[in-house]
Amino acid sequence: KDANKIIATEHFQEAGIMIGRRFLTVMLSKNNQGSSYKMGPGQILDVLEELSSNRSIPPEMQQSLVEVFNRLEIGSMAFKISHEIQVIKLAISVNSSLQNGESDSTLLLTKAFVRCCKILPKQIKKMLRTKQEAESLMVESLAHICSSLIESTHSLDEKSSHVIDNCIIACLKYGMMESRDFASCAAFGGCLKIVRNLIAKSHSPGSAVVLGSLTPSQIHAMAVSHSSFQNAISSNIHSSKAKPLVRDNGGTNDWSGISQQLELIRLLVCTISLDANHVKVENDTIYTILSVYNASLTATDRLLRRLMFLYDKIGSCKEVVSLTLYS
């Protein structure tokens, strides 16, 4: 209690800002290489995170973090993925603490989002290669962060748009792969959720934000033609072994209910809702989807009924859908 009172004082805040400035300088000085400082980037980021949580934030913190993202992008600075995640979380924390609505704030969150999209595909590949729980949890963390940043992101330049396209393709490709050998399928479902959130942000009616160049109908075509489509939409494994992810505000983001199957069906519903005039569906796709339908009141069957209704509405395979659902 006494410690909280001390932290809240103006003198402590001023001291924290001075400390923050010093640590920002150390982090930006040649990536902390070749200097007399022996602290690693993880230790520096830990201190900055603690200062941010106590609102002892130097005014130049946002611009300094933007500079970190710029250096990471061009390769003049290099961090481990765990440290990159720390930087992204720090950017979110700083933005939340300041909440000044300035252009630096928008730019910082956009930079954090693009960087998250850049490293996520690499981490997904590492997870699939090693099949280690730690790597799966890292993907879950990145997927959660990425999803939370989408709403705050504005339109991107061509180079960044290419990064988003690559992220969407990777999340769709690997998010639909066989997940039974993993302790949790939340990472796979999380990847598909990112794709859904991205296209919803870009293609919802009235949206002035463009994140990537892929259309909902293209996403739909890629999903239903995936070699693991039948396995993914048939998989009813939930992330029961998933550990709750820690939110930046100290709470938890429990992904225990997320599943590859549910997120795939939600993605299909989203694509056809946003781009019904261009979605094409083959009979084989309809038969695959209907093979999963159990005519129950579960979340899966409710979503499948919605999907079949939308297919029926646009006239794709109308006879197959009508005979199965309405006879």
Coordinates of C-alpha atoms in Angstrom, one line a residue:
K1 CA 0.0 0.0 0.0
D2 CA 2.8 2.4 0.9
A3 CA 4.6 1.4 -2.3
N4 CA 1.5 2.3 -4.4
K5 CA 1.4 5.7 -2.7
I6 CA 5.1 6.3 -3.6
I7 CA 4.6 5.2 -7.2
A8 CA 1.7 7.6 -7.5
T9 CA 3.7 10.7 -6.5
E10 CA 4.8 13.3 -9.0
H11 CA 8.5 12.8 -8.0
F12 CA 8.4 9.1 -8.7
Q13 CA 6.7 9.7 -12.1
E14 CA 9.4 12.2 -13.1
A15 CA 12.1 9.7 -12.0
G16 CA 10.4 6.9 -14.0
I17 CA 10.3 9.1 -17.1
M18 CA 14.0 9.8 -16.7
I19 CA 14.7 6.1 -16.3
G20 CA 12.5 5.3 -19.3
R21 CA 14.5 7.8 -21.5
R22 CA 17.7 6.2 -20.5
F23 CA 16.5 2.7 -21.3
L24 CA 15.1 3.8 -24.6
T25 CA 18.5 5.3 -25.5
V26 CA 20.2 2.0 -24.6
M27 CA 17.8 0.0 -26.7
L28 CA 18.2 2.2 -29.7
S29 CA 22.0 2.4 -29.5
K30 CA 23.1 0.0 -32.2
N31 CA 20.7 -2.7 -30.9
N32 CA 22.6 -2.7 -27.6
Q33 CA 25.6 -4.1 -29.3
G34 CA 29.1 -2.8 -29.0
S35 CA 28.2 -0.6 -26.0
S36 CA 29.3 -0.7 -22.4
Y37 CA 25.8 -1.8 -21.3
K38 CA 25.5 -5.4 -20.5
M39 CA 21.7 -5.6 -20.2
G40 CA 19.9 -7.7 -22.9
P41 CA 16.9 -6.5 -24.8
G42 CA 14.6 -8.7 -22.6
Q43 CA 15.7 -6.9 -19.5
I44 CA 15.3 -3.5 -21.1
L45 CA 11.8 -4.3 -22.3
D46 CA 10.9 -5.6 -18.9
V47 CA 11.8 -2.3 -17.3
L48 CA 9.9 -0.3 -20.0
E49 CA 6.9 -2.5 -19.6
E50 CA 6.9 -1.9 -15.8
L51 CA 7.3 1.9 -16.3
S52 CA 4.4 1.8 -18.8
S53 CA 2.1 0.0 -16.4
N54 CA 2.8 2.8 -13.9
R55 CA 2.3 5.5 -16.5
S56 CA 5.9 6.7 -16.2
I57 CA 6.2 7.1 -20.0
P58 CA 8.6 9.5 -21.6
P59 CA 6.8 11.7 -24.2
E60 CA 9.1 10.3 -26.9
M61 CA 8.2 6.7 -26.1
Q62 CA 5.8 6.3 -29.1
Q63 CA 8.3 7.7 -31.6
S64 CA 11.1 5.6 -30.2
L65 CA 9.0 2.4 -30.6
V66 CA 8.1 3.4 -34.1
E67 CA 11.8 3.7 -34.8
V68 CA 12.3 0.2 -33.3
F69 CA 9.7 -1.2 -35.7
N70 CA 11.3 0.6 -38.6
R71 CA 14.7 -0.9 -37.7
L72 CA 13.3 -4.3 -37.3
E73 CA 11.6 -4.0 -40.7
I74 CA 14.8 -3.0 -42.6
G75 CA 17.0 -5.5 -40.6
S76 CA 19.2 -3.1 -38.8
M77 CA 17.9 -4.4 -35.5
A78 CA 17.2 -8.0 -34.6
F79 CA 15.3 -9.5 -31.7
K80 CA 14.2 -13.0 -30.8
I81 CA 10.5 -13.5 -31.5
S82 CA 9.8 -13.5 -27.8
H83 CA 11.4 -10.1 -27.5
E84 CA 9.5 -8.9 -30.6
I85 CA 6.3 -9.9 -28.9
Q86 CA 7.4 -7.9 -25.9
V87 CA 7.9 -4.8 -28.1
I88 CA 4.4 -5.2 -29.7
K89 CA 2.8 -5.6 -26.3
L90 CA 4.7 -2.6 -25.0
A91 CA 3.4 -0.5 -28.0
I92 CA -0.2 -1.6 -27.1
S93 CA 0.4 -0.8 -23.4
V94 CA 1.9 2.7 -24.2
N95 CA -0.9 3.5 -26.5
S96 CA -3.5 2.5 -23.9
S97 CA -1.8 4.6 -21.2
L98 CA -1.5 7.7 -23.3
Q99 CA -4.8 7.5 -25.3
N100 CA -4.0 10.9 -26.8
G101 CA -5.5 10.2 -30.3
E102 CA -2.5 11.7 -32.0
S103 CA -1.1 10.5 -35.3
D104 CA 1.9 8.9 -33.5
S105 CA -0.6 6.7 -31.7
T106 CA -2.2 5.5 -34.9
L107 CA 1.2 5.0 -36.6
L108 CA 2.5 3.0 -33.6
L109 CA -0.4 0.5 -33.6
T110 CA -0.2 0.1 -37.3
K111 CA 3.5 -0.6 -37.2
A112 CA 2.9 -3.1 -34.4
F113 CA 0.2 -4.8 -36.4
V114 CA 2.3 -5.1 -39.6
R115 CA 5.2 -6.4 -37.6
C116 CA 2.9 -9.0 -35.9
C117 CA 1.7 -10.1 -39.4
K118 CA 5.3 -10.3 -40.5
I119 CA 6.6 -12.7 -37.7
L120 CA 3.4 -14.8 -37.3
P121 CA 3.9 -17.0 -40.5
K122 CA 7.5 -17.7 -39.3
Q123 CA 6.3 -18.8 -35.9
I124 CA 3.5 -20.9 -37.4
K125 CA 6.1 -22.8 -39.5
K126 CA 8.3 -23.3 -36.4
M127 CA 5.3 -24.6 -34.5
L128 CA 4.5 -27.1 -37.2
R129 CA 8.2 -28.2 -37.4
T130 CA 8.8 -28.7 -33.7
K131 CA 5.3 -29.5 -32.5
Q132 CA 6.3 -28.2 -29.1
E133 CA 3.6 -26.7 -26.8
A134 CA 5.8 -23.6 -26.1
E135 CA 5.8 -22.8 -29.8
S136 CA 2.0 -23.3 -30.1
L137 CA 1.4 -21.0 -27.2
M138 CA 3.6 -18.4 -28.9
V139 CA 1.4 -18.7 -32.0
E140 CA -1.7 -18.3 -29.9
S141 CA -0.2 -15.2 -28.3
L142 CA 0.6 -13.6 -31.6
A143 CA -2.8 -14.6 -33.1
H144 CA -4.5 -12.9 -30.2
I145 CA -2.4 -9.8 -30.4
C146 CA -2.9 -9.6 -34.1
S147 CA -6.7 -9.9 -33.8
S148 CA -6.8 -7.2 -31.2
L149 CA -4.8 -4.8 -33.3
I150 CA -6.9 -5.2 -36.5
E151 CA -9.6 -2.8 -35.2
S152 CA -7.0 -0.1 -34.6
T153 CA -5.2 -0.4 -37.9
H154 CA -5.7 2.0 -40.8
S155 CA -5.1 1.5 -44.5
L156 CA -1.6 0.5 -45.4
D157 CA 1.0 1.3 -48.1
E158 CA 1.7 -1.2 -50.9
K159 CA 4.6 -2.8 -49.1
S160 CA 2.7 -3.4 -45.9
S161 CA -0.3 -4.6 -47.8
H162 CA 1.9 -7.3 -49.3
V163 CA 2.9 -8.4 -45.8
I164 CA -0.8 -8.7 -44.9
D165 CA -1.6 -10.8 -48.0
N166 CA 1.3 -13.1 -47.1
C167 CA 0.0 -13.4 -43.5
I168 CA -3.5 -14.2 -44.7
I169 CA -2.3 -16.9 -47.1
A170 CA -0.1 -18.4 -44.4
C171 CA -2.8 -18.3 -41.7
L172 CA -5.3 -20.0 -44.1
K173 CA -2.8 -22.5 -45.4
Y174 CA -1.4 -23.6 -42.0
G175 CA -4.5 -22.9 -40.0
M176 CA -6.4 -25.7 -41.9
M177 CA -3.7 -28.3 -41.4
E178 CA -4.1 -31.4 -39.3
S179 CA -4.1 -30.4 -35.6
R180 CA -4.6 -33.7 -33.9
D181 CA -0.9 -34.0 -33.1
F182 CA -0.9 -30.8 -31.0
A183 CA -1.8 -30.3 -27.4
S184 CA -4.1 -27.4 -28.4
C185 CA -5.9 -26.5 -31.6
A186 CA -6.3 -22.9 -30.5
A187 CA -3.3 -21.8 -32.6
F188 CA -5.0 -23.2 -35.7
G189 CA -8.4 -21.7 -34.9
G190 CA -6.7 -18.4 -34.0
C191 CA -5.0 -18.3 -37.5
L192 CA -8.4 -18.7 -39.2
K193 CA -9.9 -16.1 -36.9
I194 CA -7.3 -13.6 -38.0
V195 CA -8.2 -14.2 -41.7
R196 CA -11.9 -13.6 -40.9
N197 CA -11.3 -10.4 -38.9
L198 CA -9.1 -9.0 -41.6
I199 CA -11.5 -9.5 -44.4
A200 CA -14.4 -8.3 -42.2
K201 CA -12.4 -5.1 -41.4
S202 CA -11.6 -4.5 -45.1
H203 CA -14.8 -5.5 -46.8
S204 CA -17.7 -4.6 -44.5
P205 CA -20.2 -2.2 -46.0
G206 CA -19.0 1.4 -45.6
S207 CA -15.4 0.4 -44.5
A208 CA -12.8 2.9 -45.6
V209 CA -9.9 0.7 -44.5
V210 CA -8.1 -1.7 -46.9
L211 CA -6.0 -4.4 -45.3
G212 CA -4.5 -6.5 -48.1
S213 CA -5.7 -7.1 -51.6
L214 CA -7.4 -10.5 -51.3
T215 CA -11.2 -10.5 -51.7
P216 CA -13.7 -12.6 -49.6
S217 CA -14.6 -14.8 -52.6
Q218 CA -10.8 -15.5 -53.2
I219 CA -10.5 -16.5 -49.5
H220 CA -13.6 -18.8 -49.8
A221 CA -12.1 -20.4 -52.9
M222 CA -8.8 -21.0 -51.2
A223 CA -10.4 -22.5 -48.1
V224 CA -12.7 -25.0 -49.9
S225 CA -9.9 -26.1 -52.2
H226 CA -7.4 -26.7 -49.4
S227 CA -6.2 -30.3 -49.3
S228 CA -7.1 -30.5 -45.6
F229 CA -10.6 -28.9 -46.0
Q230 CA -12.5 -32.1 -45.2
N231 CA -10.4 -32.9 -42.1
A232 CA -10.5 -29.3 -40.8
I233 CA -14.3 -28.9 -41.1
S234 CA -14.8 -32.4 -39.6
S235 CA -12.5 -31.8 -36.6
N236 CA -14.4 -31.1 -33.5
I237 CA -11.4 -30.9 -31.2
H238 CA -11.5 -27.9 -28.9
S239 CA -8.5 -26.3 -27.3
S240 CA -9.3 -27.9 -23.9
K241 CA -5.6 -28.1 -23.0
A242 CA -4.9 -24.5 -24.0
K243 CA -3.6 -22.2 -21.3
P244 CA -5.3 -18.9 -20.8
L245 CA -3.4 -16.0 -22.4
V246 CA -2.6 -13.0 -20.3
R247 CA -4.2 -9.8 -21.4
D248 CA -2.2 -6.6 -21.4
N249 CA -4.6 -5.2 -18.7
G250 CA -3.9 -8.1 -16.4
G251 CA -6.9 -10.2 -17.2
T252 CA -7.0 -13.4 -19.3
N253 CA -8.0 -14.3 -22.8
D254 CA -9.3 -17.8 -22.4
W255 CA -9.3 -19.5 -25.7
S256 CA -10.5 -22.8 -24.3
G257 CA -13.6 -22.6 -26.5
I258 CA -11.9 -21.8 -29.8
S259 CA -11.6 -24.6 -32.4
Q260 CA -10.4 -25.1 -35.9
Q261 CA -13.7 -26.4 -37.1
L262 CA -15.8 -23.5 -35.7
E263 CA -13.4 -20.8 -37.0
L264 CA -13.4 -22.4 -40.4
I265 CA -17.2 -22.4 -40.6
R266 CA -17.3 -18.8 -39.3
L267 CA -14.8 -17.9 -42.0
L268 CA -16.9 -19.4 -44.7
V269 CA -20.1 -17.7 -43.4
C270 CA -18.2 -14.4 -43.3
T271 CA -16.8 -14.7 -46.9
I272 CA -20.2 -15.5 -48.4
S273 CA -21.9 -12.7 -46.4
L274 CA -19.5 -10.1 -47.7
D275 CA -19.1 -11.2 -51.3
A276 CA -22.1 -13.4 -52.2
N277 CA -22.2 -12.4 -55.8
H278 CA -18.7 -13.8 -56.5
V279 CA -18.6 -16.9 -54.3
K280 CA -18.7 -20.2 -56.3
V281 CA -19.5 -23.5 -54.6
E282 CA -19.1 -27.0 -56.1
N283 CA -21.3 -30.0 -55.2
D284 CA -18.3 -31.7 -53.6
T285 CA -18.0 -28.8 -51.2
I286 CA -21.6 -29.0 -50.3
Y287 CA -21.5 -32.8 -49.7
T288 CA -18.4 -32.4 -47.5
I289 CA -20.1 -29.7 -45.4
L290 CA -23.3 -31.7 -45.1
S291 CA -21.4 -34.8 -44.0
V292 CA -20.5 -32.9 -40.8
Y293 CA -24.1 -31.7 -40.1
N294 CA -25.9 -33.5 -37.3
A295 CA -29.2 -31.5 -37.1
S296 CA -28.5 -30.6 -33.5
L297 CA -28.5 -27.3 -31.5
T298 CA -24.8 -27.2 -31.0
A299 CA -22.8 -24.1 -32.1
T300 CA -21.4 -26.1 -35.0
D301 CA -24.7 -27.1 -36.4
R302 CA -26.2 -23.7 -35.9
L303 CA -23.4 -22.2 -38.0
L304 CA -23.7 -24.9 -40.6
R305 CA -27.4 -24.2 -41.0
R306 CA -26.5 -20.5 -41.4
L307 CA -23.9 -21.5 -44.1
M308 CA -26.3 -23.7 -45.9
F309 CA -29.0 -21.0 -45.8
L310 CA -26.5 -18.5 -47.4
Y311 CA -25.5 -21.1 -50.1
D312 CA -29.2 -21.7 -50.8
K313 CA -29.9 -18.0 -51.0
I314 CA -27.3 -17.3 -53.7
G315 CA -28.5 -20.4 -55.6
S316 CA -25.2 -22.4 -55.3
C317 CA -26.1 -26.1 -55.4
K318 CA -29.7 -25.2 -54.6
E319 CA -31.1 -28.6 -55.1
V320 CA -28.6 -30.4 -52.9
V321 CA -29.1 -27.9 -50.0
S322 CA -32.9 -27.8 -50.2
L323 CA -33.3 -31.6 -50.4
T324 CA -31.0 -32.1 -47.4
L325 CA -32.2 -29.3 -45.1
Y326 CA -35.8 -28.7 -46.0
S327 CA -37.2 -32.1 -47.1

